[in-house]
Tab-separated table of C-alpha atoms (C1' of nucleotides) in Angstrom:
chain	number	residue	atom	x	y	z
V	1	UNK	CA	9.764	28.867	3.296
V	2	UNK	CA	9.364	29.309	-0.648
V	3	UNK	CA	5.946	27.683	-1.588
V	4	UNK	CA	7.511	24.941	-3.781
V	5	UNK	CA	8.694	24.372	-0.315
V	6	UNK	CA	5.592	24.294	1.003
V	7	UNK	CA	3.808	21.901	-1.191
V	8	UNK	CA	6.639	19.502	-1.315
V	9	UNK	CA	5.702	19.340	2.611
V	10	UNK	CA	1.878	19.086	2.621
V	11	UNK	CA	1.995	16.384	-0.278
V	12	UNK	CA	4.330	14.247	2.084
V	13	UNK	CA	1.755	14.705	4.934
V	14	UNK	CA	-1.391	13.681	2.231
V	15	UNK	CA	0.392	11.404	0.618
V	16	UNK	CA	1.182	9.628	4.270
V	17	UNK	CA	-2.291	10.187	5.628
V	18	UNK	CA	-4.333	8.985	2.397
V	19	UNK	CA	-1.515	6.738	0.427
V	20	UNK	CA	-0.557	8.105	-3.095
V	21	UNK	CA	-3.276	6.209	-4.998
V	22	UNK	CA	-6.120	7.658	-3.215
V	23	UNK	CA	-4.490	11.167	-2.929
V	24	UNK	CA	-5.455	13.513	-5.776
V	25	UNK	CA	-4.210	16.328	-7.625
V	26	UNK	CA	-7.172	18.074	-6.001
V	27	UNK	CA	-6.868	16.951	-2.737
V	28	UNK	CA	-3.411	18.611	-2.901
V	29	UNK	CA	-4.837	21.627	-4.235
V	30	UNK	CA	-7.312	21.758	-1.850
V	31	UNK	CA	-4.644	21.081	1.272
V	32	UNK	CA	-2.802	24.015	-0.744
V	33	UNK	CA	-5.551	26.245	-1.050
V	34	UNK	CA	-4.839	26.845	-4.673
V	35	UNK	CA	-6.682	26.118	-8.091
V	36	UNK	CA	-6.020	22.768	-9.206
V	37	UNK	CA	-4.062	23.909	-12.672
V	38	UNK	CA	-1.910	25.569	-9.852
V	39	UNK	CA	-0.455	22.123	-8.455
V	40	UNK	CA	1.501	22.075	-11.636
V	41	UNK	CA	3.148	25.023	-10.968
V	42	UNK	CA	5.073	22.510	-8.408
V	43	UNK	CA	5.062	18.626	-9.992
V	44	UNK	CA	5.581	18.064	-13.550
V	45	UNK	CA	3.334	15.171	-12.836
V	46	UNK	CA	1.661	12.939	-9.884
V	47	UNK	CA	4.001	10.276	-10.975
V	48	UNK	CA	6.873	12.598	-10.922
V	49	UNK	CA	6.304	13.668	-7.335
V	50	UNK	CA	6.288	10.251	-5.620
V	51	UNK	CA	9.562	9.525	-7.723
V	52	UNK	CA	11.155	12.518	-6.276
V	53	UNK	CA	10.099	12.052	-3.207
V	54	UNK	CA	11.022	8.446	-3.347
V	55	UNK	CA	14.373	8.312	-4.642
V	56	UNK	CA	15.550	11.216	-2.452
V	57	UNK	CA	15.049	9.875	0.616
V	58	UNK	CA	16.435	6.496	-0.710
V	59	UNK	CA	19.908	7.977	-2.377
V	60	UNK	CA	20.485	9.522	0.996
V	61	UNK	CA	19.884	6.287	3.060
V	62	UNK	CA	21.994	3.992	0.479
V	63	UNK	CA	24.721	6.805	0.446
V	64	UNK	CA	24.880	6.180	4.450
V	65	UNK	CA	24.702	2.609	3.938
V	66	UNK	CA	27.453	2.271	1.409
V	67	UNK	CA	29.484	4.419	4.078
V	68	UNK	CA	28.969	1.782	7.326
V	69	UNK	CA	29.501	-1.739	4.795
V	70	UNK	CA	33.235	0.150	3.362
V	71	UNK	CA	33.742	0.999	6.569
V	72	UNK	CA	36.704	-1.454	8.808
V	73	UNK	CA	34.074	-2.193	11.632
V	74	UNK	CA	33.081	-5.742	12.628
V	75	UNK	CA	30.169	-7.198	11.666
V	76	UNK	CA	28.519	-7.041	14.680
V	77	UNK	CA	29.355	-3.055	14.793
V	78	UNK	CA	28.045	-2.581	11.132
V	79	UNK	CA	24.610	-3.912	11.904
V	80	UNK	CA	24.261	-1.836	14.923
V	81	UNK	CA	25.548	0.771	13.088
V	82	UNK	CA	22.832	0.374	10.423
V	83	UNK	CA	20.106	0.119	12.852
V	84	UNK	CA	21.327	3.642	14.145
V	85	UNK	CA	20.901	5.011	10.466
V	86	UNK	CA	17.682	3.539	10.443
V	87	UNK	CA	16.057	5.070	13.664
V	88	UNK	CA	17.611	8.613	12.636
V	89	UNK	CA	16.053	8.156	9.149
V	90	UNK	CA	12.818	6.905	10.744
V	91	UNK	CA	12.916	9.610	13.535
V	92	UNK	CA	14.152	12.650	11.824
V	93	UNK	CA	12.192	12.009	8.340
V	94	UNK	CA	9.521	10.035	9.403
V	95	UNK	CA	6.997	10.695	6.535
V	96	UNK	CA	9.661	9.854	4.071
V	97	UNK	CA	10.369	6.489	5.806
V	98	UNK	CA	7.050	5.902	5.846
V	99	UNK	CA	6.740	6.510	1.999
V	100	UNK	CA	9.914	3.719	1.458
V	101	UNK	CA	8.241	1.671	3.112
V	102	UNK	CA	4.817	1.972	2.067
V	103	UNK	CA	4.700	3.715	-1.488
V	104	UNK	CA	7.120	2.187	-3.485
V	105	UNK	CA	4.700	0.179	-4.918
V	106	UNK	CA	2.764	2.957	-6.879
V	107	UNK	CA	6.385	3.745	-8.636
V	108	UNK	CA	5.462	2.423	-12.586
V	109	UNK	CA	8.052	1.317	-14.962
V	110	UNK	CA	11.354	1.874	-15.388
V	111	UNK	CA	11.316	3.646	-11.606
V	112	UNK	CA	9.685	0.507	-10.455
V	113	UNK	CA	12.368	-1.882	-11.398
V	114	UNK	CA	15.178	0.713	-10.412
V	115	UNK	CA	13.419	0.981	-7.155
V	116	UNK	CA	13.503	-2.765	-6.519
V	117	UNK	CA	16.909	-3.446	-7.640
V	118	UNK	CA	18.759	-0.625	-5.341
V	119	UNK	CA	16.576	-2.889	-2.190
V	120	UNK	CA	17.570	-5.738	-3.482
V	121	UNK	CA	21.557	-4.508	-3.718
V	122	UNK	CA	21.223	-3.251	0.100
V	123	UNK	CA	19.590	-6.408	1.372
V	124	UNK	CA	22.566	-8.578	-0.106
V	125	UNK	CA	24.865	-6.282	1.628
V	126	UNK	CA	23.380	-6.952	4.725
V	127	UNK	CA	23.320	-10.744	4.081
V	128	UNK	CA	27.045	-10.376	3.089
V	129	UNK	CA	27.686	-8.865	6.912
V	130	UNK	CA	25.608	-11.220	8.424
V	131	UNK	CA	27.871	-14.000	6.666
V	132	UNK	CA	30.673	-12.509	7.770
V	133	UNK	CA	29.861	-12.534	10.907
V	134	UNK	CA	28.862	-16.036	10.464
V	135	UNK	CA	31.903	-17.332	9.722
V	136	UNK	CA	34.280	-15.453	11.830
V	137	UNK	CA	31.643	-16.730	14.685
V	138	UNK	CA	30.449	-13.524	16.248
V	139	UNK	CA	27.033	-14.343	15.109
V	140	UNK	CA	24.675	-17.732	15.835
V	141	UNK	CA	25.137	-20.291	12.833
V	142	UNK	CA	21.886	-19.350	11.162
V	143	UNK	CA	19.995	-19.358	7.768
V	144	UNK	CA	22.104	-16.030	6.632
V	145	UNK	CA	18.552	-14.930	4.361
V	146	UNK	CA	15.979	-15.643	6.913
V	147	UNK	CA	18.798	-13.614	9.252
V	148	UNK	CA	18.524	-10.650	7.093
V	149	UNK	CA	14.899	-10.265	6.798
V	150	UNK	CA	14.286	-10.673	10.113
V	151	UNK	CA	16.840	-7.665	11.091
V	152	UNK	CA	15.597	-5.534	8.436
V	153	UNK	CA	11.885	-6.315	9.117
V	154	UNK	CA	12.624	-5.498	12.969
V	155	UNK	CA	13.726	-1.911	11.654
V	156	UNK	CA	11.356	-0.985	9.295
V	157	UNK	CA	8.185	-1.392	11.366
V	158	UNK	CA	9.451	1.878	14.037
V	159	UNK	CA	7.715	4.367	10.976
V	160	UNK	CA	4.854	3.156	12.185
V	161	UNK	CA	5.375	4.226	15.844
V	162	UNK	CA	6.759	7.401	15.208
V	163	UNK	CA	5.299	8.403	11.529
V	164	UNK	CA	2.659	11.236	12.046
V	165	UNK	CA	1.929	10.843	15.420
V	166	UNK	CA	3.778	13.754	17.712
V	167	UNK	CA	5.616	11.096	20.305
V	168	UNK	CA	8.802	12.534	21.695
V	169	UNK	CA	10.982	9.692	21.263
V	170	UNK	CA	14.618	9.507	22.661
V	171	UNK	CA	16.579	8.606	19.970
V	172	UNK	CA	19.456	7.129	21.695
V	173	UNK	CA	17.501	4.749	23.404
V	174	UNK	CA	15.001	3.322	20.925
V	175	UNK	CA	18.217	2.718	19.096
V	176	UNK	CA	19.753	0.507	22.277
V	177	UNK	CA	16.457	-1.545	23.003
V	178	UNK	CA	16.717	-2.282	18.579
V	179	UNK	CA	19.886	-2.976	19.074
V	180	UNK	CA	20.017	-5.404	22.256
V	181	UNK	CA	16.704	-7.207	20.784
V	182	UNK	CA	18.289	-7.410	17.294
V	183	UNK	CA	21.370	-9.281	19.378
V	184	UNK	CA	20.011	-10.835	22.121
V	185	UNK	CA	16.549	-11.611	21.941
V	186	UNK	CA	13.945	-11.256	24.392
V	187	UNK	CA	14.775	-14.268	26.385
V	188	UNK	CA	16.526	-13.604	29.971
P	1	UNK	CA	-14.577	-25.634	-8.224
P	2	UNK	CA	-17.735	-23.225	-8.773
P	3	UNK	CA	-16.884	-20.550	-11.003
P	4	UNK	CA	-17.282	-18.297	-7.768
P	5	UNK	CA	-14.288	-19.821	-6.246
P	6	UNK	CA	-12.460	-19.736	-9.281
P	7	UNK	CA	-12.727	-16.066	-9.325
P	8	UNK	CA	-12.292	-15.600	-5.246
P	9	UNK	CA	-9.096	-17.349	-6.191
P	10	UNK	CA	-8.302	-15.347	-9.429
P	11	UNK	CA	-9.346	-12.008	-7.394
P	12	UNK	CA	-6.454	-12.638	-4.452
P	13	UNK	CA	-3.873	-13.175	-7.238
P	14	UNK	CA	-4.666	-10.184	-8.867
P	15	UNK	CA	-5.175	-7.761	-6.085
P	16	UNK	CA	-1.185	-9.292	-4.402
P	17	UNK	CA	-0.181	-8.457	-7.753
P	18	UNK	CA	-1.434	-5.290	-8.419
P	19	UNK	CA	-2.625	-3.848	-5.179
P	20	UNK	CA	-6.284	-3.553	-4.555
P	21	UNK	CA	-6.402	0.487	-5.760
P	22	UNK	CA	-4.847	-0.840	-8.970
P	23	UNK	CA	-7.015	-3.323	-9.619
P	24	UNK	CA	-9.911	-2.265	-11.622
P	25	UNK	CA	-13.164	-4.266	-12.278
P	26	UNK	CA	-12.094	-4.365	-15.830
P	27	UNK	CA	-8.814	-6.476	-14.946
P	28	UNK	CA	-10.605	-9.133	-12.653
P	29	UNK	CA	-13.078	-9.212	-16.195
P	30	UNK	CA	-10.231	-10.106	-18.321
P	31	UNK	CA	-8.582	-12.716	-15.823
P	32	UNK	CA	-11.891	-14.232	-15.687
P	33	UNK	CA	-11.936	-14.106	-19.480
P	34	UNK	CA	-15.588	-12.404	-18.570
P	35	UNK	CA	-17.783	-9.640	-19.329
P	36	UNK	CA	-17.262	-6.620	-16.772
P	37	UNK	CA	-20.855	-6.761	-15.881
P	38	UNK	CA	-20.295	-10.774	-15.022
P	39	UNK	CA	-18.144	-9.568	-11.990
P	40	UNK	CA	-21.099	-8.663	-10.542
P	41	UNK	CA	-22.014	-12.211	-10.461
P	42	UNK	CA	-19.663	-12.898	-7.920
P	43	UNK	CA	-19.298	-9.734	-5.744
P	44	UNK	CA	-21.733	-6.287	-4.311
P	45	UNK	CA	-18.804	-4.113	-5.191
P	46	UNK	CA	-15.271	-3.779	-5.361
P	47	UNK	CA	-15.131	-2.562	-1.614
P	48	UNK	CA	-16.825	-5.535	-0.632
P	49	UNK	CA	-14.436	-7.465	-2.244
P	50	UNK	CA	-11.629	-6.277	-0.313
P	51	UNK	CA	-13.574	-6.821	2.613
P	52	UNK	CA	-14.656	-10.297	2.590
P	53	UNK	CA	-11.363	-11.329	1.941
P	54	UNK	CA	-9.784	-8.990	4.636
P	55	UNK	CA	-12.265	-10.263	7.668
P	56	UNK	CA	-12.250	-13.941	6.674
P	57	UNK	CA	-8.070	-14.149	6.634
P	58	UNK	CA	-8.674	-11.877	9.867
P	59	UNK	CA	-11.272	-13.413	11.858
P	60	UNK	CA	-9.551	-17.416	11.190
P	61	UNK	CA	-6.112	-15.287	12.622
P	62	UNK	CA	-7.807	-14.069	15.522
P	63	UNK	CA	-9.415	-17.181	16.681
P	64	UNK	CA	-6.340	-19.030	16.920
P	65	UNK	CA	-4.587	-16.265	18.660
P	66	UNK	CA	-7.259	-16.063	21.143
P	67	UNK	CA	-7.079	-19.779	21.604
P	68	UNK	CA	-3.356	-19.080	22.429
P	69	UNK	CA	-3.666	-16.267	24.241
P	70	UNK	CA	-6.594	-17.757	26.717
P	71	UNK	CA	-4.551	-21.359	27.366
P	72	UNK	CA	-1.961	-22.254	30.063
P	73	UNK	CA	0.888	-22.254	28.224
P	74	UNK	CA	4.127	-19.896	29.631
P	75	UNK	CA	4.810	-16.128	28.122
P	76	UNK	CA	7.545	-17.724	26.382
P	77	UNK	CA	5.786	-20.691	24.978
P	78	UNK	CA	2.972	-18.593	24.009
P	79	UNK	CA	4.927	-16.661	21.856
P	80	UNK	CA	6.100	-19.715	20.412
P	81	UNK	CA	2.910	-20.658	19.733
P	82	UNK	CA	1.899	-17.260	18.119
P	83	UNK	CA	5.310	-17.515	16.307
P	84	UNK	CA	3.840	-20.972	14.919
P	85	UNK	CA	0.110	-19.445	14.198
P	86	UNK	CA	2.261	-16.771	11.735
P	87	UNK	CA	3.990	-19.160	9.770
P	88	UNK	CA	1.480	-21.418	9.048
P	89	UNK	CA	-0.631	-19.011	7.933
P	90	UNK	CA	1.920	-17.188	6.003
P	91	UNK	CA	3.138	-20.679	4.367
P	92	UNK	CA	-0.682	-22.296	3.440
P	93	UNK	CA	-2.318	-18.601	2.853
P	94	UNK	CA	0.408	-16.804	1.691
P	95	UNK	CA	-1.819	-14.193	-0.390
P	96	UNK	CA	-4.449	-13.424	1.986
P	97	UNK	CA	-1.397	-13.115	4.473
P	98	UNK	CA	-0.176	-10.614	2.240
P	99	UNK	CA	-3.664	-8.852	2.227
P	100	UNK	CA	-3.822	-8.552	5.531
P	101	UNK	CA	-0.118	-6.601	5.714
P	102	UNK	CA	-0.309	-4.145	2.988
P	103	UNK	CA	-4.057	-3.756	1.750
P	104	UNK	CA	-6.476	-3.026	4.766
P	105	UNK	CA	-5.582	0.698	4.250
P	106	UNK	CA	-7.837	0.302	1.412
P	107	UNK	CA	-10.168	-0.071	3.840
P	108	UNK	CA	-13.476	2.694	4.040
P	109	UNK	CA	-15.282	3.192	7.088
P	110	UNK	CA	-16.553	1.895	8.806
P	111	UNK	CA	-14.609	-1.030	8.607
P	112	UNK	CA	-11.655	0.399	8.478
P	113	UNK	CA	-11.937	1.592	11.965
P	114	UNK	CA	-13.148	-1.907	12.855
P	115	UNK	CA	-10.129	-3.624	11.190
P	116	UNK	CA	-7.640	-0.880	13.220
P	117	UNK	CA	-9.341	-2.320	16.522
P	118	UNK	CA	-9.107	-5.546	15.901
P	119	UNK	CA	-5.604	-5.477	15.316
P	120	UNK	CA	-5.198	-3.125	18.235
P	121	UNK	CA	-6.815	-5.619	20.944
P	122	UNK	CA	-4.403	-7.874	19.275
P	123	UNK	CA	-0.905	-6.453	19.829
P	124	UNK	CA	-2.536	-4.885	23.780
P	125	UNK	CA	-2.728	-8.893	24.332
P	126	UNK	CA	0.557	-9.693	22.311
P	127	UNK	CA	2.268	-6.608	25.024
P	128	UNK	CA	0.500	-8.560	28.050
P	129	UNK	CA	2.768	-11.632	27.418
P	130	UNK	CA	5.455	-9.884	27.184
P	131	UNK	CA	4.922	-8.399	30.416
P	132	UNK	CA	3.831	-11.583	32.214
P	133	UNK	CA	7.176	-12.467	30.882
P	134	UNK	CA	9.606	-10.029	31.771
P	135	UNK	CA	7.397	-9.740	35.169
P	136	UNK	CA	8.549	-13.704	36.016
P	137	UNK	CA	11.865	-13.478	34.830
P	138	UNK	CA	11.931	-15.267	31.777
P	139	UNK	CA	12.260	-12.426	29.402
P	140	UNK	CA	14.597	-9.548	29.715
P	141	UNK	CA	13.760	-6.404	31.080
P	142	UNK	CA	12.834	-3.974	28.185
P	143	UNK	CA	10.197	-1.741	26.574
P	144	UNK	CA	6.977	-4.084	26.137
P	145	UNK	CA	5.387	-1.883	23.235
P	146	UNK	CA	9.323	-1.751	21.426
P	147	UNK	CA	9.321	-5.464	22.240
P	148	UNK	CA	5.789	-6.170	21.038
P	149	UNK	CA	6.621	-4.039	17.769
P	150	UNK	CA	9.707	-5.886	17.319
P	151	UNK	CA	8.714	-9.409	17.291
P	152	UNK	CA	5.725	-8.589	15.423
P	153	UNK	CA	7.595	-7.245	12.521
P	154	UNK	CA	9.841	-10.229	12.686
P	155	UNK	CA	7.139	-12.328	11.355
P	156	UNK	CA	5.465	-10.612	9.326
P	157	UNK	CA	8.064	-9.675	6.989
P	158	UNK	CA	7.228	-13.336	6.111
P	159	UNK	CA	5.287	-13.155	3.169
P	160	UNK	CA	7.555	-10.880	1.424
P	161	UNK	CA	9.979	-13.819	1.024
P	162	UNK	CA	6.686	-16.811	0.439
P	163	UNK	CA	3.652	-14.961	-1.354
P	164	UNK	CA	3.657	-15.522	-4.826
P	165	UNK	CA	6.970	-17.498	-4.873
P	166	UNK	CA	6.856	-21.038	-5.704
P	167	UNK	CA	9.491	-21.717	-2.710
P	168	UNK	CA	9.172	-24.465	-1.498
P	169	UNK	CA	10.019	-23.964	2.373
P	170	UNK	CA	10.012	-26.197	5.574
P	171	UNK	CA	7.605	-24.795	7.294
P	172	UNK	CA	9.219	-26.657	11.108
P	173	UNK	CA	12.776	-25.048	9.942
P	174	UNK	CA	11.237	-21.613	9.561
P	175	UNK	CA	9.383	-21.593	12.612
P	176	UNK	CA	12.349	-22.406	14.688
P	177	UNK	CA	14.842	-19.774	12.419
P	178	UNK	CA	12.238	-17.208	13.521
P	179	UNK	CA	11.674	-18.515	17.209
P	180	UNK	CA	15.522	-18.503	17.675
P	181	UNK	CA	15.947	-14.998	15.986
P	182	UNK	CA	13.319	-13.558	18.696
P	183	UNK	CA	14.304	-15.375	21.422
P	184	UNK	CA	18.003	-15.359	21.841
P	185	UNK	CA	18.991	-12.690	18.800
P	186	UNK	CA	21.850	-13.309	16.378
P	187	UNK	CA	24.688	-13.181	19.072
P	188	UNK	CA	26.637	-16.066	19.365
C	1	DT	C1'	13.089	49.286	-19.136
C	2	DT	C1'	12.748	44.808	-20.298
C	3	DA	C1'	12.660	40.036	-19.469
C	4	DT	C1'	12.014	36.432	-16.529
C	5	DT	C1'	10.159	33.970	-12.762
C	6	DG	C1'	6.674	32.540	-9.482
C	7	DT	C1'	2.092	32.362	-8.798
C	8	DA	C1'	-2.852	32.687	-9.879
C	9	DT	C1'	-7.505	31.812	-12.552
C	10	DC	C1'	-10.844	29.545	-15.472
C	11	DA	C1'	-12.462	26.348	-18.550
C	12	DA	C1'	-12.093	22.172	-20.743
C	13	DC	C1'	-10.400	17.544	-22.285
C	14	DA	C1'	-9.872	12.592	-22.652
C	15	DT	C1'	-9.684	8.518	-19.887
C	16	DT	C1'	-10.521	5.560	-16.455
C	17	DT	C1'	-13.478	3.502	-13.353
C	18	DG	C1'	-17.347	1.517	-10.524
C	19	DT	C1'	-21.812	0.322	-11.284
C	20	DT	C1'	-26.536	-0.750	-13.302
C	21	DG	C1'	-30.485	-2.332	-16.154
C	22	DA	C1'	-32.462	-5.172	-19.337
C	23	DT	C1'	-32.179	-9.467	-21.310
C	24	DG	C1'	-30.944	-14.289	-22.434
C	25	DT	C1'	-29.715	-19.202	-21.685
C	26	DA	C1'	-28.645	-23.539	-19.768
C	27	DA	C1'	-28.472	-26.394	-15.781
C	28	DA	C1'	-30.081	-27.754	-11.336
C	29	DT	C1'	-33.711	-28.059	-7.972
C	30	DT	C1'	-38.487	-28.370	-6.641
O	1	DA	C1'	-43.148	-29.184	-15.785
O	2	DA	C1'	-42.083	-25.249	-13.324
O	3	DT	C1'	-38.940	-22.505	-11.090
O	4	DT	C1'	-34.937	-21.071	-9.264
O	5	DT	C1'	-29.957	-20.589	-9.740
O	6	DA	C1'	-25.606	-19.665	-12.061
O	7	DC	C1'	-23.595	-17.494	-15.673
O	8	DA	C1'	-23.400	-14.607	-19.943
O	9	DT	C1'	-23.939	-10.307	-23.169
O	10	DC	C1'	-24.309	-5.540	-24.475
O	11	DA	C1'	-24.792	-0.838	-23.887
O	12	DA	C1'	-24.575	3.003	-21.125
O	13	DC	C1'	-23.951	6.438	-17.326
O	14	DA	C1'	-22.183	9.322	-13.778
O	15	DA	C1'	-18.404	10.482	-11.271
O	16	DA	C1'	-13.583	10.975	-10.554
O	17	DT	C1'	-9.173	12.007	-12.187
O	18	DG	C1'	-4.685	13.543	-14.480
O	19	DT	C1'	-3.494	16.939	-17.463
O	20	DT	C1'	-3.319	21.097	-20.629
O	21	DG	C1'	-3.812	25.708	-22.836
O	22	DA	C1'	-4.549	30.390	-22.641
O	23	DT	C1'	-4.192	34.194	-19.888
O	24	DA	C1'	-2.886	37.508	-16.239
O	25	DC	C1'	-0.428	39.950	-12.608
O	26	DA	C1'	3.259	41.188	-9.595
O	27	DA	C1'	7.974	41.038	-8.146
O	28	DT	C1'	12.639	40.337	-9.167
O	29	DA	C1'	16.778	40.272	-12.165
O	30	DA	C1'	19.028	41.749	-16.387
DNA sequence: TTATTGTATCAACATTTGTTGATGTAAATT
DNA sequence: AATTTACATCAACAAATGTTGATACAATAA
């Protein structure tokens, strides 16, 4: 592993552990066991690193997305499909879910508003599946925006089972108990 | 309203806005139209600021919860209840709701640690329900901490959709949305 | 051989930021 | 009247922080 490598992999672990704001340029250098001039040998600035670390993750989810919503499935299928994306994302990358989740909020303008307007894109093409579904009457006649947020919420918190901490997690069937609660409930 | 209120007030805008790392002395100066050393007038230190706010939302949560958690309502109706506790707060406190989500990482010790605990007792009691539950039969038979996770999530996604927006929401209509999502899913 | 690339070192900078001390004034409380 | 309380002003400091410039050395590519 090259040491650009290297550093792009320890700043995803401080940047998870501390948060971007509070992580310096010297903490990194210090985690890198360089001089501090050195971290720019990597980043072209602090900014610069959450913004690629940010929007690569995030083109590679909405590319996967974009794949499952053109795709001929049924509603139903397409949300359980996207909950599968979700826990591989969150299972196989789980310091960069974390950072989508968490981080986006350091991003400063114009990466800000791109940020918020690619989220904003995805969560109407949820709501546009759940309205399908809706209407075709595989899903409950419910409030289509409180449907959406609820789904996605349900999804989004599994970072914070599985970011950082060294649970061996099958994959499979996190994904079915997401999936049946998503659809079912809890009630018996 | 007592200037000190005016800036508690002012200070919770600012900090939802911003984030608490972002907001510097300086800004919560200008939005008070102040001097920077007035501040002082009204807080011990930025930290402390953070903290007041944090433990007050937190310990008025708690006490409710533990009201609900210690009466002899059923699992299910219990996490009605909860369900109910969420909302309202979220809906009549939708900053300090908002707080209490993204900002106690901002936390320093030691009451960071205490925070972490608190909310740890929280969802251990949140998981006993669901246990009772699924143990009697009225809830399905699944993963208590995935369960516990799940619903948990579902509400507090909340304030992204009611904290700083001037929607004006029925607070009955969301509560049963959200008690009909975790209960019986989006299956038809 | 020469040029480039990746990495390292050291010193220094301009800002930002939390915080304090000394001081003043007007209103409320005693 | 005397005193406490709430609020205001100004200047200043010490620490933290992102960033840069100049320089050097070794390995790799041309």
């Amino acid at each position: 592993m090259t040491k650009r490598e290297e550093f792009k992999q320890a700043s995803l672990n401080l940047i998870h552990k501390k948060g971007f704001k509070a992580t310096t340029i010297r903490d990194l250098a210090e985690m890198m066991d360089c001089d501090v001039a050195n971290v720019y040998n990597y980043i072209d600035s602090k900014q610069g690193l959450l913004e690629s670390h940010l929007f690569e993750i995030n083109s590679e989810f909405h590319t996967q997305v974009d794949q499952i919503i053109s795709s001929s499935y049924s509603p139903i299928d397409k949300i359980k499909k996207l909950v599968s994306v979700y826990v591989e994302i969150t299972i196989t990358r789980p310091l960069e879910a974390s950072l989508l989740v968490n981080e986006w909020r350091s991003l400063k303008e114009p990466k800000l508003t791109e940020f918020i307007k690619a989220r904003e894109s995805f969560e109407r093409k949820v709501k546009k599946i759940i309205i399908e579904g809706i209407n075709d009457g595989t899903l409950r006649q419910m409030d289509p925006a409180l449907a959406t947020y609820s789904i996605l919420s349900s999804v989004r918190w599994l970072f914070n089972k599985y970011a950082g901490k060294k649970v061996k997690v099958n994959r499979i069937e996190v994904e079915k108990q997401i999936i049946e609660f998503v659809l079912q409930g809890i009630e018996s």
